[in-house]
XYZ file of C-alpha atoms in Angstrom:
684
model
C 8.227 31.745 31.415
C 4.544 32.632 30.995
C 1.909 30.491 28.387
C -1.241 30.889 26.849
C -3.280 28.878 24.745
C -3.260 29.317 20.889
C -5.877 29.229 18.327
C -5.375 29.940 14.655
C -9.151 29.151 12.453
C -9.093 29.823 8.623
C -12.904 30.003 7.188
C -13.639 29.222 3.558
C -15.633 28.065 0.982
C -16.708 24.153 1.055
C -13.232 22.562 1.157
C -12.303 19.488 -1.305
C -14.714 16.458 1.605
C -11.508 13.723 -0.008
C -8.783 16.131 0.932
C -9.794 17.896 4.092
C -8.502 15.226 7.037
C -5.457 15.086 5.021
C -5.266 19.391 4.929
C -6.323 19.664 8.538
C -3.448 16.494 9.144
C -1.097 19.205 7.432
C -2.324 21.930 8.689
C -1.258 21.346 12.671
C 2.366 19.552 11.017
C 2.913 22.757 9.633
C 2.022 25.075 12.886
C 3.920 22.682 15.013
C 6.835 22.493 12.551
C 6.619 26.413 12.911
C 6.752 26.639 16.184
C 9.709 24.488 16.812
C 11.765 25.867 14.654
C 11.284 29.566 16.374
C 11.649 27.530 19.206
C 8.374 27.800 21.040
C 7.554 25.504 23.695
C 3.766 24.263 24.016
C 1.591 21.720 25.638
C -0.929 19.931 23.596
C -2.168 20.741 20.231
C -5.380 20.077 18.064
C -6.995 20.224 14.338
C -9.872 20.910 13.678
C -11.089 20.282 10.291
C -14.715 20.953 8.860
C -16.184 21.417 5.192
C -15.967 25.447 5.774
C -12.695 25.428 8.154
C -9.423 24.761 9.151
C -8.910 25.270 12.740
C -5.161 24.870 14.989
C -5.753 24.649 18.908
C -2.397 24.618 20.803
C -2.529 24.867 24.536
C -0.371 26.909 26.913
C 2.162 28.272 23.739
C 5.315 30.062 25.192
C 4.923 33.747 25.036
C 8.509 34.486 24.037
C 11.339 32.763 22.609
C 13.843 31.371 24.693
C 17.654 33.964 24.507
C 19.529 31.979 22.069
C 23.431 31.661 21.981
C 25.438 31.384 18.963
C 28.956 30.476 19.113
C 31.071 29.636 15.685
C 34.848 28.976 15.529
C 36.654 30.561 12.335
C 40.160 29.447 10.969
C 43.190 29.705 12.874
C 44.823 32.793 13.191
C 48.062 32.344 11.007
C 45.430 31.679 8.126
C 43.769 34.850 9.107
C 45.996 36.958 9.051
C 49.412 37.427 6.610
C 52.645 38.470 7.932
C 51.979 42.006 7.960
C 49.056 41.475 10.009
C 46.444 41.776 7.485
C 43.477 40.027 7.338
C 42.986 37.440 5.024
C 39.832 36.551 2.770
C 39.104 33.322 5.023
C 39.476 36.227 7.994
C 36.879 38.081 6.065
C 34.822 35.644 4.903
C 34.461 34.526 8.169
C 33.262 37.914 9.624
C 31.007 37.993 6.749
C 29.369 34.898 7.425
C 28.710 36.204 10.977
C 27.458 39.037 9.441
C 29.429 41.288 11.561
C 32.576 43.449 10.975
C 36.409 41.700 11.710
C 36.224 44.108 14.826
C 33.731 42.108 16.116
C 35.286 38.938 16.070
C 37.222 37.438 18.862
C 41.124 36.519 18.090
C 42.646 36.461 21.629
C 42.292 32.396 20.869
C 44.410 30.578 18.773
C 41.129 30.706 16.191
C 38.769 33.366 15.736
C 35.504 32.980 17.339
C 32.830 34.636 17.423
C 30.194 34.627 20.276
C 26.546 36.216 20.800
C 23.563 36.256 22.264
C 19.973 37.027 20.549
C 17.282 38.002 22.550
C 13.935 35.256 22.751
C 11.073 37.660 20.493
C 7.464 37.585 21.206
C 5.691 34.657 19.931
C 2.704 37.289 19.234
C 5.016 38.747 16.663
C 6.029 35.565 15.212
C 2.623 33.817 14.752
C 1.464 34.771 11.427
C 4.548 34.500 9.869
C 4.380 30.297 11.222
C 0.695 30.380 10.100
C 1.266 31.615 6.624
C 4.717 29.519 6.163
C 1.911 26.062 7.147
C -0.606 27.221 4.876
C 1.286 27.893 2.082
C 2.831 24.300 2.663
C -0.293 22.860 1.892
C -1.157 19.275 -0.379
C -2.993 21.105 -2.832
C -2.142 20.262 -6.402
C -4.187 23.427 -8.054
C -4.646 26.587 -5.987
C -7.075 29.060 -7.184
C -7.839 33.038 -7.228
C -10.900 34.785 -6.301
C -12.451 38.171 -7.109
C -9.426 40.697 -8.022
C -7.032 39.237 -5.510
C -3.612 38.011 -5.970
C -4.196 35.280 -3.004
C -4.173 31.889 -3.531
C -5.771 29.009 -1.921
C -7.280 25.638 -2.327
C -11.033 27.775 -1.968
C -11.791 31.512 -1.426
C -11.400 32.313 2.063
C -14.165 33.812 4.311
C -13.180 34.601 7.993
C -9.942 34.380 10.133
C -9.487 33.850 14.009
C -6.261 33.844 15.516
C -6.357 34.196 19.442
C -2.998 33.915 21.315
C -4.556 34.006 25.101
C -7.793 36.621 25.328
C -5.865 39.205 22.547
C -6.378 38.697 18.822
C -3.122 38.804 17.124
C -3.328 41.462 14.361
C -2.092 40.055 10.578
C -3.794 39.278 7.090
C -3.487 36.316 6.011
C -4.977 35.444 2.450
C -6.894 38.394 2.356
C -8.539 37.802 5.842
C -7.599 40.225 8.921
C -7.505 38.030 11.921
C -10.368 38.560 14.498
C -12.536 36.790 16.950
C -15.600 36.385 14.815
C -16.426 32.765 13.228
C -19.174 31.849 11.505
C -22.216 29.154 12.828
C -23.560 26.615 10.568
C -24.846 27.644 7.003
C -28.287 27.368 7.454
C -29.194 26.737 11.461
C -27.184 29.634 12.234
C -25.844 31.516 9.853
C -24.148 34.820 12.127
C -20.943 35.604 13.251
C -19.946 33.356 15.909
C -17.990 35.406 19.336
C -14.806 32.968 20.220
C -14.226 33.440 23.464
C -11.273 32.411 24.041
C -8.888 29.415 22.373
C -10.327 27.001 25.260
C -13.873 27.766 24.171
C -13.698 27.236 21.181
C -15.488 23.764 20.133
C -18.115 24.782 23.198
C -18.782 28.218 21.326
C -19.161 26.530 17.579
C -21.178 23.695 19.072
C -23.444 26.729 20.364
C -24.056 28.118 16.583
C -24.609 24.203 15.193
C -21.019 23.508 13.779
C -19.406 20.307 15.334
C -15.564 21.437 14.106
C -14.004 18.469 15.425
C -13.141 15.773 12.669
C -12.879 12.883 14.705
C -16.272 13.991 17.014
C -18.618 13.667 13.402
C -16.653 10.995 12.187
C -17.936 9.158 15.359
C -21.645 10.132 15.397
C -22.047 9.176 12.127
C -20.654 6.003 12.715
C -22.394 5.295 15.379
C -25.971 6.535 14.064
C -25.291 4.668 11.047
C -24.846 1.246 12.674
C -28.376 1.984 15.248
C -30.292 2.858 11.709
C -28.939 0.239 10.416
C -29.861 -2.107 13.184
C -33.303 -1.133 13.647
C -34.020 -1.974 10.120
C -32.883 -5.700 10.741
C -29.576 -5.152 8.528
C -25.861 -3.914 8.866
C -24.542 -1.028 6.964
C -21.889 -1.248 4.607
C -19.513 1.496 5.857
C -16.060 1.494 3.421
C -13.447 3.650 5.577
C -12.966 6.294 2.788
C -16.798 7.162 2.709
C -17.078 7.610 6.384
C -14.404 10.215 5.950
C -15.746 11.872 2.664
C -18.947 11.940 4.178
C -17.197 13.106 7.291
C -16.052 16.006 5.757
C -19.447 17.080 3.852
C -21.136 17.831 7.318
C -20.920 20.772 9.692
C -24.131 19.001 11.751
C -24.108 15.288 11.010
C -28.165 13.871 11.005
C -28.551 10.443 8.990
C -31.775 9.165 7.819
C -33.183 6.098 6.791
C -34.545 6.227 2.758
C -35.728 3.507 0.610
C -35.708 2.552 -2.909
C -38.143 -0.040 -4.992
C -37.449 -3.767 -4.541
C -37.818 -4.433 -8.261
C -34.243 -2.697 -8.211
C -32.798 -5.884 -6.606
C -32.765 -8.046 -9.136
C -30.232 -5.594 -10.787
C -26.322 -7.394 -9.264
C -26.138 -5.469 -5.675
C -22.343 -4.946 -6.033
C -23.629 -2.001 -9.342
C -26.534 -0.859 -6.867
C -24.192 -0.359 -4.296
C -21.191 1.282 -6.058
C -23.698 4.002 -7.800
C -24.993 4.568 -4.577
C -21.804 5.051 -2.311
C -19.820 6.625 -5.284
C -22.306 9.132 -6.704
C -24.918 9.832 -4.008
C -22.505 8.858 -0.990
C -25.197 6.707 0.549
C -24.287 4.253 3.173
C -25.896 0.741 2.079
C -27.850 -2.282 4.355
C -27.250 -5.708 3.823
C -29.562 -8.444 5.410
C -27.810 -11.024 7.452
C -27.135 -12.875 4.419
C -25.524 -10.305 2.884
C -27.930 -9.303 0.320
C -28.812 -5.490 -0.126
C -32.064 -4.280 1.949
C -34.229 -1.942 -0.059
C -32.935 0.663 2.382
C -29.697 3.158 2.434
C -29.139 5.407 4.705
C -28.096 9.120 3.952
C -26.232 11.616 6.382
C -27.900 15.729 5.676
C -26.043 18.579 7.327
C -29.348 20.557 8.573
C -32.047 19.001 11.216
C -34.782 19.599 9.768
C -38.367 19.677 11.264
C -39.623 17.617 8.407
C -36.858 14.855 7.654
C -39.590 13.357 5.313
C -38.768 16.079 2.742
C -35.380 15.285 2.555
C -35.689 11.432 3.041
C -37.971 11.874 -0.385
C -35.647 14.666 -2.248
C -32.970 11.785 -1.735
C -35.144 8.384 -3.151
C -35.512 10.778 -5.888
C -32.222 11.258 -6.733
C -30.975 7.794 -6.374
C -34.222 6.492 -8.599
C -32.606 7.317 -12.297
C -29.303 6.205 -10.500
C -30.835 2.958 -9.748
C -32.847 2.871 -13.221
C -29.841 3.334 -15.219
C -27.825 0.259 -14.358
C -31.349 -2.049 -14.396
C -31.016 -0.700 -18.253
C -27.416 -1.675 -18.581
C -28.259 -5.025 -17.071
C -31.385 -5.707 -19.018
C -29.718 -4.936 -22.202
C -26.388 -6.810 -21.636
C -28.680 -10.349 -21.033
C -30.267 -10.007 -24.404
C -27.404 -11.544 -25.919
C -25.240 -14.529 -24.766
C -21.910 -13.308 -22.615
C -19.927 -15.330 -25.305
C -20.978 -13.074 -28.194
C -19.442 -9.871 -25.977
C -16.484 -10.968 -27.649
C -17.529 -10.192 -31.268
C -16.512 -6.378 -30.211
C -13.044 -7.321 -28.588
C -11.975 -8.212 -31.805
C -11.097 -4.721 -32.233
C -10.132 -3.641 -29.041
C -6.234 -3.291 -28.542
C -5.041 -5.129 -25.535
C -1.380 -3.023 -26.310
C -0.213 -2.198 -30.013
C 2.254 -4.727 -30.374
C 0.527 -8.132 -28.593
C -2.766 -7.912 -30.185
C -6.263 -7.098 -29.750
C -8.425 -7.971 -26.517
C -9.901 -11.381 -27.971
C -6.281 -12.283 -28.882
C -5.704 -12.528 -25.409
C -8.560 -14.303 -23.928
C -7.420 -16.735 -26.422
C -4.415 -17.289 -25.196
C -5.288 -17.104 -21.256
C -7.765 -19.939 -22.265
C -5.452 -22.423 -23.762
C -2.649 -21.146 -20.857
C -5.438 -21.401 -18.134
C -6.284 -25.443 -19.716
C -2.436 -25.495 -18.971
C -2.294 -24.471 -15.887
C -5.341 -26.226 -14.066
C -4.158 -29.600 -15.269
C -0.742 -29.101 -13.357
C -2.732 -27.971 -10.228
C -5.514 -30.655 -10.401
C -8.352 -28.892 -11.387
C -10.540 -29.504 -14.528
C -8.726 -27.873 -18.286
C -12.091 -27.796 -20.337
C -13.692 -25.381 -17.481
C -10.600 -23.136 -17.249
C -10.566 -23.362 -20.780
C -13.802 -21.701 -21.017
C -13.520 -19.294 -18.250
C -10.600 -18.127 -20.357
C -12.715 -17.466 -23.478
C -15.341 -15.795 -21.436
C -12.477 -14.053 -19.532
C -12.924 -9.920 -21.180
C -16.163 -10.560 -22.081
C -17.853 -8.097 -19.945
C -15.421 -5.654 -20.469
C -17.450 -4.688 -23.821
C -20.902 -5.223 -21.509
C -22.841 -1.841 -21.182
C -22.592 -2.577 -17.854
C -18.913 -2.303 -17.324
C -18.713 0.370 -19.465
C -20.972 2.945 -17.000
C -19.669 0.700 -13.506
C -16.025 -0.151 -14.249
C -15.551 -1.495 -10.705
C -18.244 -4.097 -11.950
C -15.464 -6.016 -14.716
C -15.605 -9.631 -13.035
C -18.517 -9.046 -11.190
C -20.864 -8.471 -14.323
C -18.671 -11.101 -16.326
C -20.719 -13.643 -13.018
C -23.645 -12.339 -13.325
C -23.832 -12.725 -16.729
C -22.393 -16.181 -16.710
C -24.795 -17.556 -14.168
C -27.664 -16.369 -16.434
C -26.377 -17.905 -19.267
C -26.256 -21.541 -17.443
C -22.688 -22.198 -17.151
C -21.099 -23.746 -14.631
C -21.222 -22.456 -11.275
C -16.968 -22.452 -10.965
C -16.453 -20.895 -14.495
C -19.332 -18.105 -13.784
C -16.900 -17.783 -10.161
C -13.423 -17.421 -12.278
C -14.530 -14.438 -14.876
C -14.568 -12.346 -11.340
C -11.729 -14.479 -9.613
C -9.859 -13.567 -12.136
C -8.336 -10.342 -10.970
C -7.999 -11.551 -7.358
C -6.265 -10.748 -5.529
C -6.911 -7.071 -6.198
C -4.407 -5.395 -3.739
C -1.912 -6.469 -0.913
C -3.483 -8.381 1.365
C -6.592 -8.656 -0.609
C -9.003 -11.832 -1.452
C -7.581 -14.729 -3.372
C -9.524 -17.231 -5.619
C -11.672 -19.459 -4.124
C -12.655 -21.953 -6.739
C -9.536 -24.055 -8.323
C -10.667 -23.151 -11.871
C -10.603 -18.988 -11.015
C -6.990 -19.772 -9.279
C -6.121 -21.429 -12.817
C -7.594 -18.371 -14.855
C -5.671 -15.954 -12.494
C -2.272 -17.538 -13.177
C -2.881 -17.694 -16.630
C -4.005 -13.915 -16.931
C -1.649 -12.810 -14.831
C 1.845 -14.447 -16.531
C 0.175 -13.655 -19.932
C 0.593 -10.233 -18.847
C 3.637 -10.671 -17.739
C 5.015 -12.789 -20.403
C 3.625 -10.394 -23.337
C 4.691 -6.384 -21.670
C 8.465 -8.029 -20.982
C 8.845 -9.784 -24.096
C 8.168 -6.438 -25.978
C 10.554 -5.047 -23.520
C 8.442 -2.504 -21.449
C 9.831 -3.529 -18.741
C 9.047 -1.639 -15.487
C 11.677 1.111 -13.954
C 11.434 2.770 -10.996
C 7.990 3.547 -9.815
C 6.700 3.477 -13.460
C 4.641 0.300 -13.688
C 1.490 1.419 -15.992
C 0.408 -2.926 -16.402
C 1.023 -3.406 -12.223
C 3.432 -6.522 -13.254
C 4.785 -6.096 -10.121
C 1.176 -6.398 -9.026
C 0.645 -9.063 -11.126
C 3.919 -11.564 -10.178
C 2.647 -11.108 -6.755
C -0.647 -12.152 -7.175
C 0.702 -15.317 -9.036
C 2.845 -15.845 -5.883
C 0.193 -15.278 -3.245
C -1.876 -17.562 -5.033
C 0.622 -20.551 -5.306
C 1.982 -21.055 -2.451
C -1.288 -19.701 0.198
C -3.686 -21.888 -1.887
C -0.714 -24.996 -2.471
C -0.853 -24.992 -6.185
C 2.467 -26.630 -7.250
C 2.794 -25.223 -10.851
C 6.150 -25.185 -11.812
C 6.568 -21.996 -13.717
C 9.306 -22.484 -15.831
C 7.057 -24.660 -17.965
C 4.419 -22.408 -17.321
C 6.042 -19.383 -18.620
C 7.464 -21.056 -21.449
C 4.017 -22.381 -22.521
C 3.317 -18.975 -22.379
C 5.153 -17.439 -24.429
C 4.627 -20.299 -26.910
C 1.338 -18.807 -27.491
C 2.407 -15.346 -28.711
C 4.945 -16.758 -30.869
C 6.372 -14.257 -33.282
C 4.968 -11.000 -31.287
C 7.664 -11.199 -28.819
C 11.085 -12.055 -28.651
C 11.772 -15.426 -27.263
C 15.148 -15.495 -25.915
C 16.194 -15.000 -23.054
C 12.641 -14.337 -21.830
C 11.457 -16.866 -19.911
C 14.703 -16.742 -17.427
C 13.648 -13.040 -17.402
C 10.256 -13.426 -16.138
C 10.352 -16.078 -13.503
C 13.958 -13.790 -11.880
C 11.225 -10.625 -11.567
C 8.668 -13.098 -9.946
C 10.975 -14.894 -7.467
C 12.797 -10.759 -6.934
C 9.261 -10.514 -5.579
C 9.765 -13.253 -2.712
C 12.128 -11.028 -1.079
C 10.208 -8.097 -0.303
C 7.530 -10.871 0.775
C 9.494 -12.728 3.049
C 11.518 -9.539 4.576
C 7.283 -7.854 5.841
C 7.061 -11.666 7.266
C 10.370 -11.373 9.120
C 12.143 -13.820 7.661
C 15.917 -12.744 7.012
C 16.919 -12.171 3.816
C 19.876 -14.582 4.151
C 17.071 -17.303 4.404
C 15.603 -16.613 1.074
C 18.484 -15.869 -0.848
C 19.835 -19.977 0.470
C 16.724 -21.183 -1.556
C 17.059 -18.476 -4.165
C 20.624 -20.140 -4.895
C 18.996 -23.142 -5.950
C 16.561 -21.498 -8.283
C 13.480 -23.613 -7.519
C 11.056 -23.152 -10.239
C 7.453 -23.885 -7.806
C 6.451 -20.832 -5.957
C 5.668 -23.542 -3.305
C 8.468 -25.527 -3.500
C 10.472 -22.683 -2.811
C 8.342 -21.593 0.166
C 8.401 -24.771 1.823
C 11.791 -24.311 1.296
C 12.014 -21.334 2.782
C 9.977 -22.286 5.901
C 12.149 -24.778 6.940
C 15.646 -22.572 6.533
C 13.610 -20.645 8.926
C 13.179 -23.691 11.208
C 16.320 -24.793 11.367
C 18.047 -21.145 12.022
C 16.578 -21.210 15.196
C 18.520 -24.667 16.191
C 21.568 -24.781 18.238
C 23.529 -26.645 15.489
C 22.894 -24.517 12.560
C 25.607 -21.758 12.893
C 28.116 -24.545 13.246
C 26.909 -26.352 10.235
C 26.037 -22.999 8.280
C 29.690 -22.160 8.497
C 31.271 -25.327 7.796
C 29.065 -25.899 4.609
C 30.695 -22.293 3.665
C 34.241 -23.687 4.442
C 33.419 -26.698 2.369
C 32.266 -24.453 -0.511
C 35.173 -22.662 -0.824
C 37.651 -25.805 -0.427
C 35.805 -27.525 -3.485
C 35.414 -24.158 -5.683
C 39.433 -24.483 -5.142
C 39.709 -28.128 -5.747
C 42.121 -29.120 -8.757
C 40.067 -31.832 -11.114
C 36.997 -33.546 -10.638
C 35.604 -34.696 -7.664
C 34.765 -38.298 -7.519
C 31.032 -39.111 -7.020
C 31.818 -42.011 -4.793
C 33.894 -42.490 -1.553
C 36.218 -44.538 -0.915
C 36.220 -46.683 2.084
C 39.597 -47.987 1.274
C 41.375 -44.271 1.405
C 39.497 -43.248 4.495
C 42.729 -42.882 6.917
C 41.893 -40.903 10.344
C 38.940 -41.721 12.734
C 37.035 -38.649 12.444
C 36.889 -39.029 8.555
C 36.258 -42.559 8.679
C 33.153 -41.444 11.589
C 31.892 -38.481 9.290
C 31.391 -40.941 6.450
C 29.785 -43.199 8.129
C 27.362 -40.550 9.387
C 26.919 -38.987 5.940
C 26.489 -42.080 4.531
C 23.536 -42.587 7.392
C 21.832 -39.074 7.366
C 22.035 -39.839 3.096
C 19.858 -43.198 3.617
C 17.569 -41.182 5.918
C 17.548 -37.883 4.414
C 16.813 -38.051 0.496
C 13.219 -39.644 0.581
C 11.981 -36.618 3.135
C 13.951 -34.288 0.781
C 11.700 -35.684 -2.147
C 8.902 -35.628 0.054
C 9.315 -32.410 0.277
C 9.588 -32.849 4.440
C 12.320 -30.424 4.092
C 12.026 -29.027 7.806
C 12.921 -32.947 8.847
C 15.698 -32.956 6.355
C 17.102 -30.301 8.218
C 16.366 -31.179 11.208
C 18.129 -34.389 10.853
C 21.208 -33.029 9.039
C 21.865 -30.775 12.019
C 23.145 -34.219 13.844
C 25.730 -34.107 11.742
C 27.739 -30.538 13.749
C 29.807 -33.115 16.118
C 31.366 -35.109 13.203
C 31.937 -32.459 11.244
C 33.304 -30.268 13.895
C 35.529 -33.553 14.866
C 36.589 -33.833 10.960
C 38.087 -30.229 10.753
C 39.338 -29.973 13.918
C 41.680 -33.538 13.378
C 41.720 -33.769 9.453
C 44.029 -32.016 6.800
C 41.613 -31.769 3.679
C 44.197 -30.974 1.336
C 46.155 -34.246 2.040
C 49.798 -34.526 0.322
C 48.642 -38.035 -1.008
C 46.639 -37.102 -4.343
C 44.243 -39.910 -4.017
C 43.455 -39.588 -0.045
C 42.867 -35.388 -1.190
C 40.881 -36.611 -3.878
C 38.739 -38.980 -1.704
C 38.095 -36.313 1.026
C 36.623 -33.794 -1.219
C 34.420 -36.193 -2.454
C 33.403 -36.797 0.914
C 32.777 -33.319 1.753
C 30.792 -33.017 -1.892
C 28.211 -35.906 -0.456
C 28.102 -33.316 2.698
C 27.416 -30.517 0.917
C 24.951 -32.437 -1.353
C 23.055 -33.275 1.225
C 22.048 -29.894 2.866
C 21.565 -28.890 -0.963
C 18.914 -31.096 -1.048
C 16.712 -28.155 0.771
C 18.983 -24.829 0.731
C 22.457 -23.545 0.551
C 22.929 -22.751 4.306
C 26.616 -21.655 3.046
C 25.040 -18.286 2.309
C 23.577 -18.514 6.289
C 27.311 -18.638 7.406
């Protein structure tokens, strides 16, 4: 079957830069889906996305659909016709489904059958519909109309190129008639550009100062920005999202170095970087120590004969932005950070839970409690807690919300607060996302845990539980943050006691009954997904969960021990034995004795097991008490042989009640050894 290259390019007014890459990918996916549904084979497929165009290029697209055969089975003959030979509704319905008269249905077999060969259509006649369907399915939240047209798209359309081989596919889509005339760069080459063939698309546009390939423009920008930064003896801050957005803003990227006055470096560099990145789409430069340089890189969309004019223009534009940040910083420093709490007395945290200042007081007390438990300074933690939310009322954070915590750090340092108190004001929001940085100071860790527990307890305490995808207070993220801090920083905190302390801080504002258990369950339930992501089997998690440890660190240490134990050759047999023991003990009549009577041991195998259990008890109990769980389970693995021998030779439910009770006591001792670490019967 013959094949030809295919190209579609839709020209528009400037597309939304943050959405450009997604629009291009969706356009390609839609075209490929349409070709697949039509049964049209093809070679390599590529998408091109630039500020004023979306294009898809397909190599060696089949010029014709293959013929298709339809074979459908209908109802049995006896159900298709009545005794008089008249067709029933079943027969008539089958014919209608096939789109033919009943006379065209095959009645020669035991069932009605319909077979049809559908000749393939020419691809050229199908392409317009495939393009239209793909454009209609693009992820566009809000479409617009233009002029007096009824058509809708993300931006007004300007031209349309549809080529199949050397020929134009005659069609009209989104108010544009297809042709082979594209457009060049808006300034360098505003004239039309003739596209010779699908294969020449990139080169034809390149000659008109348009780099249509998103990936090529992105690579050029990233490479040139890095080179210019090195020339300035620095390194560029290049967030992936910003790089994508800048790539989507230019057709012919020309990075240029600009500068600003050094006096602005007295302002927190995070604020300067934020305003330059978010508002101006600039790449900032840092020196070898991570300090901001008075330089930035802008990416122009023209290759100017006088680039100094472009540089000067960008420097003039950025100056008022930096001046604003400087003004806010100086204004805020005119008063002590703590005084901003007065403003927070009038700012509501949550209608039922009081003001932000009341939250700060609760967090201060809870942070001191947490600090004492994890070996931090409770006085510093309490101080950090009372200052924790002050910067929310500052001018700086009002203008740059991303500066919350960071601004607090700078203002606390300016006021002479202890270094770890100042750092804690920023660290309280850590981790800011999955896998993000954790607090470095113990004071910051205590404050971060306290802040998150206070929110969890408060929101759960008024019944605003997260449901499905709705979690307005980010309680799942708060719980995961608590777990990450405690586990990864090796902080041994009894969460049950900490939650109870947090509940007490709220007093009558929350419904305390059952709240502690509810919050703890919610927190520890988050560990299940964490361990699954790490490749830990859910049964391992459940084996520890059954014991309900209240320390996240202790929980994790047990999980790691059970995960290692599962790899031992004795694990499966001992897990099965524990499951059997658990079932037997659950059916025991009356109380099981707490000790084993050596005089009632009859069989050699039960005497051997009793000796092995007693020896293991002496060895393992100190290990479990010291949380050396892996060593404890490794030692208990040696019980496999005496346990297996016991179950092969001994009838646990002996007729003699005393002997039976004694054997139950022995098994309870055995199970208790494992329960010192986890309920491994869950693994069986």
